[in-house]
Amino acid sequence: MRIALVGYGKMGKIIDEIAQKRGHEVVARLKETPTAENLNNPDVVIEFSLPEVAFENVKACLENKVPVICGTTGWLERRSEIEKISVENNTAFLYGSNFSLGVNLFFALNEKLADLMKNVDEYSCQLEEIHHIHKKDAPSGTAISIAEGIFKHNSKFDAWKLDETKDNQLGIFAIREDEVPGTHSVFYRSEVDEIEIKHTAFNRNGFALGAVVASEWIKDKKGNFEMKDVLGL
């Protein structure tokens, strides 16, 4: 495939390496806004940039009829606009708060546990996420996805907030520490014990590989998708 990379920071460079190892051609490496000219006629765009420019980047690619895999978090209040643009331009958009296979299995496990715990009033629930000090948004997009998975099964909660759980708000503790790639934990605590599920990323390679796999999957598809569609979860 011909892959254009929009956003060329640490993640972009790792995606570049993995894409080429899997036999793809990287035809653009952009730090600027994509256009028909600088995209260089790709089959798919992989977008990992910054929250403040992600919407315009993705919009420009979709309006050029190019499918987009987007891993930038912190801009999702405009996701519905992007999904509408995707449909209007008869192309495809796939957003992932986290492209790691392990994390997406963790999402499924989290929903199963939330369903088991929904009627057990003795336990309170909290989330914790730890990331490197360079991460721009808090909480992480992955933590928000975990919270939304809990909301689907537990009517006690309908929103999240930073720090401790309060009333119907699920607390998320966001910690920024050194060069941590990403650690996410869900805790259910009672007066006598604690249940914890946890995912720890050792490096960024799992995220990058998942983004390339998603780009391979989305070729020739139309519509809006998530990683669970790619993995059949």
PDB file of N, CA and C in Angstrom, residues 22-80:
ATOM      1  N   ARG A  22       6.675  -4.168   6.689  1.00  0.00           N
ATOM      2  CA  ARG A  22       5.550  -4.974   6.231  1.00  0.00           C
ATOM      3  C   ARG A  22       5.305  -4.824   4.727  1.00  0.00           C
ATOM      4  N   GLY A  23       6.232  -4.168   4.030  1.00  0.00           N
ATOM      5  CA  GLY A  23       6.181  -4.122   2.572  1.00  0.00           C
ATOM      6  C   GLY A  23       5.452  -2.939   1.978  1.00  0.00           C
ATOM      7  N   HIS A  24       5.096  -1.943   2.792  1.00  0.00           N
ATOM      8  CA  HIS A  24       4.369  -0.776   2.291  1.00  0.00           C
ATOM      9  C   HIS A  24       5.334   0.337   1.906  1.00  0.00           C
ATOM     10  N   GLU A  25       4.830   1.249   1.077  1.00  0.00           N
ATOM     11  CA  GLU A  25       5.608   2.423   0.672  1.00  0.00           C
ATOM     12  C   GLU A  25       5.062   3.645   1.402  1.00  0.00           C
ATOM     13  N   VAL A  26       5.922   4.348   2.118  1.00  0.00           N
ATOM     14  CA  VAL A  26       5.516   5.587   2.786  1.00  0.00           C
ATOM     15  C   VAL A  26       5.762   6.732   1.813  1.00  0.00           C
ATOM     16  N   VAL A  27       4.670   7.346   1.335  1.00  0.00           N
ATOM     17  CA  VAL A  27       4.772   8.323   0.242  1.00  0.00           C
ATOM     18  C   VAL A  27       4.747   9.770   0.725  1.00  0.00           C
ATOM     19  N   ALA A  28       4.442   9.991   2.020  1.00  0.00           N
ATOM     20  CA  ALA A  28       4.458  11.350   2.569  1.00  0.00           C
ATOM     21  C   ALA A  28       4.703  11.273   4.063  1.00  0.00           C
ATOM     22  N   ARG A  29       5.482  12.226   4.554  1.00  0.00           N
ATOM     23  CA  ARG A  29       5.773  12.343   5.988  1.00  0.00           C
ATOM     24  C   ARG A  29       5.555  13.807   6.338  1.00  0.00           C
ATOM     25  N   LEU A  30       4.338  14.138   6.803  1.00  0.00           N
ATOM     26  CA  LEU A  30       3.935  15.542   6.919  1.00  0.00           C
ATOM     27  C   LEU A  30       3.878  16.019   8.361  1.00  0.00           C
ATOM     28  N   LYS A  31       4.441  17.198   8.588  1.00  0.00           N
ATOM     29  CA  LYS A  31       4.227  17.915   9.837  1.00  0.00           C
ATOM     30  C   LYS A  31       3.295  19.097   9.620  1.00  0.00           C
ATOM     31  N   GLU A  32       3.024  19.391   8.340  1.00  0.00           N
ATOM     32  CA  GLU A  32       2.135  20.496   7.980  1.00  0.00           C
ATOM     33  C   GLU A  32       0.747  19.958   7.614  1.00  0.00           C
ATOM     34  N   THR A  33      -0.201  20.860   7.350  1.00  0.00           N
ATOM     35  CA  THR A  33      -1.556  20.460   6.967  1.00  0.00           C
ATOM     36  C   THR A  33      -1.526  19.703   5.646  1.00  0.00           C
ATOM     37  N   PRO A  34      -2.206  18.557   5.561  1.00  0.00           N
ATOM     38  CA  PRO A  34      -2.206  17.793   4.310  1.00  0.00           C
ATOM     39  C   PRO A  34      -3.008  18.482   3.217  1.00  0.00           C
ATOM     40  N   THR A  35      -2.525  18.323   1.978  1.00  0.00           N
ATOM     41  CA  THR A  35      -3.229  18.825   0.790  1.00  0.00           C
ATOM     42  C   THR A  35      -3.187  17.733  -0.269  1.00  0.00           C
ATOM     43  N   ALA A  36      -3.928  17.922  -1.347  1.00  0.00           N
ATOM     44  CA  ALA A  36      -3.923  16.944  -2.436  1.00  0.00           C
ATOM     45  C   ALA A  36      -2.515  16.753  -2.985  1.00  0.00           C
ATOM     46  N   GLU A  37      -1.730  17.834  -2.986  1.00  0.00           N
ATOM     47  CA  GLU A  37      -0.387  17.768  -3.549  1.00  0.00           C
ATOM     48  C   GLU A  37       0.594  17.057  -2.604  1.00  0.00           C
ATOM     49  N   ASN A  38       0.648  17.483  -1.349  1.00  0.00           N
ATOM     50  CA  ASN A  38       1.685  16.924  -0.474  1.00  0.00           C
ATOM     51  C   ASN A  38       1.352  15.533   0.066  1.00  0.00           C
ATOM     52  N   LEU A  39       0.082  15.099  -0.057  1.00  0.00           N
ATOM     53  CA  LEU A  39      -0.253  13.724   0.352  1.00  0.00           C
ATOM     54  C   LEU A  39       0.342  12.701  -0.623  1.00  0.00           C
ATOM     55  N   ASN A  40       0.517  13.110  -1.868  1.00  0.00           N
ATOM     56  CA  ASN A  40       1.204  12.273  -2.854  1.00  0.00           C
ATOM     57  C   ASN A  40       0.433  10.991  -3.189  1.00  0.00           C
ATOM     58  N   ASN A  41      -0.894  11.132  -3.338  1.00  0.00           N
ATOM     59  CA  ASN A  41      -1.747  10.046  -3.831  1.00  0.00           C
ATOM     60  C   ASN A  41      -1.624   8.735  -3.032  1.00  0.00           C
ATOM     61  N   PRO A  42      -1.919   8.766  -1.730  1.00  0.00           N
ATOM     62  CA  PRO A  42      -1.814   7.543  -0.930  1.00  0.00           C
ATOM     63  C   PRO A  42      -3.077   6.688  -1.006  1.00  0.00           C
ATOM     64  N   ASP A  43      -2.948   5.429  -0.606  1.00  0.00           N
ATOM     65  CA  ASP A  43      -4.118   4.561  -0.429  1.00  0.00           C
ATOM     66  C   ASP A  43      -4.797   4.829   0.904  1.00  0.00           C
ATOM     67  N   VAL A  44      -4.017   5.283   1.895  1.00  0.00           N
ATOM     68  CA  VAL A  44      -4.535   5.521   3.239  1.00  0.00           C
ATOM     69  C   VAL A  44      -3.621   6.508   3.957  1.00  0.00           C
ATOM     70  N   VAL A  45      -4.200   7.274   4.878  1.00  0.00           N
ATOM     71  CA  VAL A  45      -3.439   8.184   5.743  1.00  0.00           C
ATOM     72  C   VAL A  45      -3.475   7.639   7.167  1.00  0.00           C
ATOM     73  N   ILE A  46      -2.327   7.674   7.837  1.00  0.00           N
ATOM     74  CA  ILE A  46      -2.269   7.399   9.273  1.00  0.00           C
ATOM     75  C   ILE A  46      -1.937   8.713   9.963  1.00  0.00           C
ATOM     76  N   GLU A  47      -2.841   9.183  10.828  1.00  0.00           N
ATOM     77  CA  GLU A  47      -2.727  10.506  11.430  1.00  0.00           C
ATOM     78  C   GLU A  47      -2.453  10.381  12.936  1.00  0.00           C
ATOM     79  N   PHE A  48      -1.269  10.780  13.354  1.00  0.00           N
ATOM     80  CA  PHE A  48      -0.901  10.896  14.768  1.00  0.00           C
ATOM     81  C   PHE A  48      -0.260  12.270  14.927  1.00  0.00           C
ATOM     82  N   SER A  49      -1.039  13.270  15.315  1.00  0.00           N
ATOM     83  CA  SER A  49      -0.496  14.622  15.410  1.00  0.00           C
ATOM     84  C   SER A  49      -0.747  15.191  16.806  1.00  0.00           C
ATOM     85  N   LEU A  50      -1.366  16.349  16.877  1.00  0.00           N
ATOM     86  CA  LEU A  50      -1.662  17.024  18.142  1.00  0.00           C
ATOM     87  C   LEU A  50      -3.147  17.360  18.199  1.00  0.00           C
ATOM     88  N   PRO A  51      -3.732  17.417  19.398  1.00  0.00           N
ATOM     89  CA  PRO A  51      -5.177  17.670  19.511  1.00  0.00           C
ATOM     90  C   PRO A  51      -5.647  18.923  18.783  1.00  0.00           C
ATOM     91  N   GLU A  52      -4.839  19.971  18.794  1.00  0.00           N
ATOM     92  CA  GLU A  52      -5.279  21.240  18.222  1.00  0.00           C
ATOM     93  C   GLU A  52      -5.309  21.258  16.695  1.00  0.00           C
ATOM     94  N   VAL A  53      -4.640  20.304  16.046  1.00  0.00           N
ATOM     95  CA  VAL A  53      -4.630  20.282  14.570  1.00  0.00           C
ATOM     96  C   VAL A  53      -5.265  19.023  13.987  1.00  0.00           C
ATOM     97  N   ALA A  54      -5.623  18.059  14.820  1.00  0.00           N
ATOM     98  CA  ALA A  54      -6.116  16.768  14.323  1.00  0.00           C
ATOM     99  C   ALA A  54      -7.372  16.921  13.475  1.00  0.00           C
ATOM    100  N   PHE A  55      -8.335  17.709  13.920  1.00  0.00           N
ATOM    101  CA  PHE A  55      -9.594  17.843  13.169  1.00  0.00           C
ATOM    102  C   PHE A  55      -9.326  18.320  11.747  1.00  0.00           C
ATOM    103  N   GLU A  56      -8.550  19.393  11.595  1.00  0.00           N
ATOM    104  CA  GLU A  56      -8.292  19.942  10.260  1.00  0.00           C
ATOM    105  C   GLU A  56      -7.489  18.959   9.416  1.00  0.00           C
ATOM    106  N   ASN A  57      -6.555  18.251  10.032  1.00  0.00           N
ATOM    107  CA  ASN A  57      -5.781  17.248   9.285  1.00  0.00           C
ATOM    108  C   ASN A  57      -6.687  16.165   8.717  1.00  0.00           C
ATOM    109  N   VAL A  58      -7.522  15.593   9.583  1.00  0.00           N
ATOM    110  CA  VAL A  58      -8.388  14.493   9.162  1.00  0.00           C
ATOM    111  C   VAL A  58      -9.406  14.985   8.134  1.00  0.00           C
ATOM    112  N   LYS A  59      -9.985  16.141   8.381  1.00  0.00           N
ATOM    113  CA  LYS A  59     -10.972  16.727   7.451  1.00  0.00           C
ATOM    114  C   LYS A  59     -10.366  16.888   6.057  1.00  0.00           C
ATOM    115  N   ALA A  60      -9.145  17.429   5.991  1.00  0.00           N
ATOM    116  CA  ALA A  60      -8.497  17.649   4.696  1.00  0.00           C
ATOM    117  C   ALA A  60      -8.274  16.340   3.950  1.00  0.00           C
ATOM    118  N   CYS A  61      -7.874  15.306   4.668  1.00  0.00           N
ATOM    119  CA  CYS A  61      -7.637  14.007   4.021  1.00  0.00           C
ATOM    120  C   CYS A  61      -8.937  13.401   3.511  1.00  0.00           C
ATOM    121  N   LEU A  62      -9.982  13.426   4.328  1.00  0.00           N
ATOM    122  CA  LEU A  62     -11.263  12.853   3.924  1.00  0.00           C
ATOM    123  C   LEU A  62     -11.849  13.603   2.734  1.00  0.00           C
ATOM    124  N   GLU A  63     -11.690  14.921   2.719  1.00  0.00           N
ATOM    125  CA  GLU A  63     -12.211  15.705   1.596  1.00  0.00           C
ATOM    126  C   GLU A  63     -11.437  15.434   0.313  1.00  0.00           C
ATOM    127  N   ASN A  64     -10.243  14.863   0.441  1.00  0.00           N
ATOM    128  CA  ASN A  64      -9.486  14.399  -0.716  1.00  0.00           C
ATOM    129  C   ASN A  64      -9.743  12.925  -1.013  1.00  0.00           C
ATOM    130  N   LYS A  65     -10.808  12.391  -0.393  1.00  0.00           N
ATOM    131  CA  LYS A  65     -11.279  11.015  -0.652  1.00  0.00           C
ATOM    132  C   LYS A  65     -10.285   9.944  -0.200  1.00  0.00           C
ATOM    133  N   VAL A  66      -9.463  10.258   0.802  1.00  0.00           N
ATOM    134  CA  VAL A  66      -8.476   9.296   1.289  1.00  0.00           C
ATOM    135  C   VAL A  66      -8.928   8.745   2.642  1.00  0.00           C
ATOM    136  N   PRO A  67      -8.967   7.421   2.823  1.00  0.00           N
ATOM    137  CA  PRO A  67      -9.302   6.843   4.123  1.00  0.00           C
ATOM    138  C   PRO A  67      -8.284   7.275   5.183  1.00  0.00           C
ATOM    139  N   VAL A  68      -8.754   7.467   6.417  1.00  0.00           N
ATOM    140  CA  VAL A  68      -7.882   7.937   7.491  1.00  0.00           C
ATOM    141  C   VAL A  68      -7.953   7.008   8.697  1.00  0.00           C
ATOM    142  N   ILE A  69      -6.769   6.641   9.193  1.00  0.00           N
ATOM    143  CA  ILE A  69      -6.611   5.987  10.492  1.00  0.00           C
ATOM    144  C   ILE A  69      -6.108   7.052  11.447  1.00  0.00           C
ATOM    145  N   CYS A  70      -6.858   7.371  12.488  1.00  0.00           N
ATOM    146  CA  CYS A  70      -6.482   8.473  13.391  1.00  0.00           C
ATOM    147  C   CYS A  70      -6.260   7.962  14.806  1.00  0.00           C
ATOM    148  N   GLY A  71      -5.084   8.292  15.351  1.00  0.00           N
ATOM    149  CA  GLY A  71      -4.781   7.913  16.723  1.00  0.00           C
ATOM    150  C   GLY A  71      -4.563   9.093  17.645  1.00  0.00           C
ATOM    151  N   THR A  72      -4.845  10.312  17.156  1.00  0.00           N
ATOM    152  CA  THR A  72      -4.682  11.499  17.991  1.00  0.00           C
ATOM    153  C   THR A  72      -5.870  11.614  18.947  1.00  0.00           C
ATOM    154  N   THR A  73      -5.588  11.820  20.224  1.00  0.00           N
ATOM    155  CA  THR A  73      -6.649  11.977  21.216  1.00  0.00           C
ATOM    156  C   THR A  73      -6.769  13.448  21.620  1.00  0.00           C
ATOM    157  N   GLY A  74      -7.821  13.755  22.382  1.00  0.00           N
ATOM    158  CA  GLY A  74      -7.973  15.104  22.909  1.00  0.00           C
ATOM    159  C   GLY A  74      -8.774  16.051  22.031  1.00  0.00           C
ATOM    160  N   TRP A  75      -9.455  15.530  20.985  1.00  0.00           N
ATOM    161  CA  TRP A  75     -10.238  16.393  20.093  1.00  0.00           C
ATOM    162  C   TRP A  75     -11.620  15.805  19.808  1.00  0.00           C
ATOM    163  N   LEU A  76     -12.029  14.814  20.579  1.00  0.00           N
ATOM    164  CA  LEU A  76     -13.175  13.978  20.181  1.00  0.00           C
ATOM    165  C   LEU A  76     -14.534  14.638  20.294  1.00  0.00           C
ATOM    166  N   GLU A  77     -14.590  15.843  20.830  1.00  0.00           N
ATOM    167  CA  GLU A  77     -15.878  16.545  20.822  1.00  0.00           C
ATOM    168  C   GLU A  77     -16.330  16.846  19.388  1.00  0.00           C
ATOM    169  N   ARG A  78     -15.420  16.720  18.414  1.00  0.00           N
ATOM    170  CA  ARG A  78     -15.761  16.976  17.006  1.00  0.00           C
ATOM    171  C   ARG A  78     -15.760  15.683  16.184  1.00  0.00           C
ATOM    172  N   ARG A  79     -15.709  14.547  16.852  1.00  0.00           N
ATOM    173  CA  ARG A  79     -15.651  13.276  16.116  1.00  0.00           C
ATOM    174  C   ARG A  79     -16.873  13.074  15.227  1.00  0.00           C
ATOM    175  N   SER A  80     -18.060  13.447  15.705  1.00  0.00           N
ATOM    176  CA  SER A  80     -19.275  13.232  14.907  1.00  0.00           C
ATOM    177  C   SER A  80     -19.229  14.037  13.608  1.00  0.00           C
TER     178      SER A  80
END
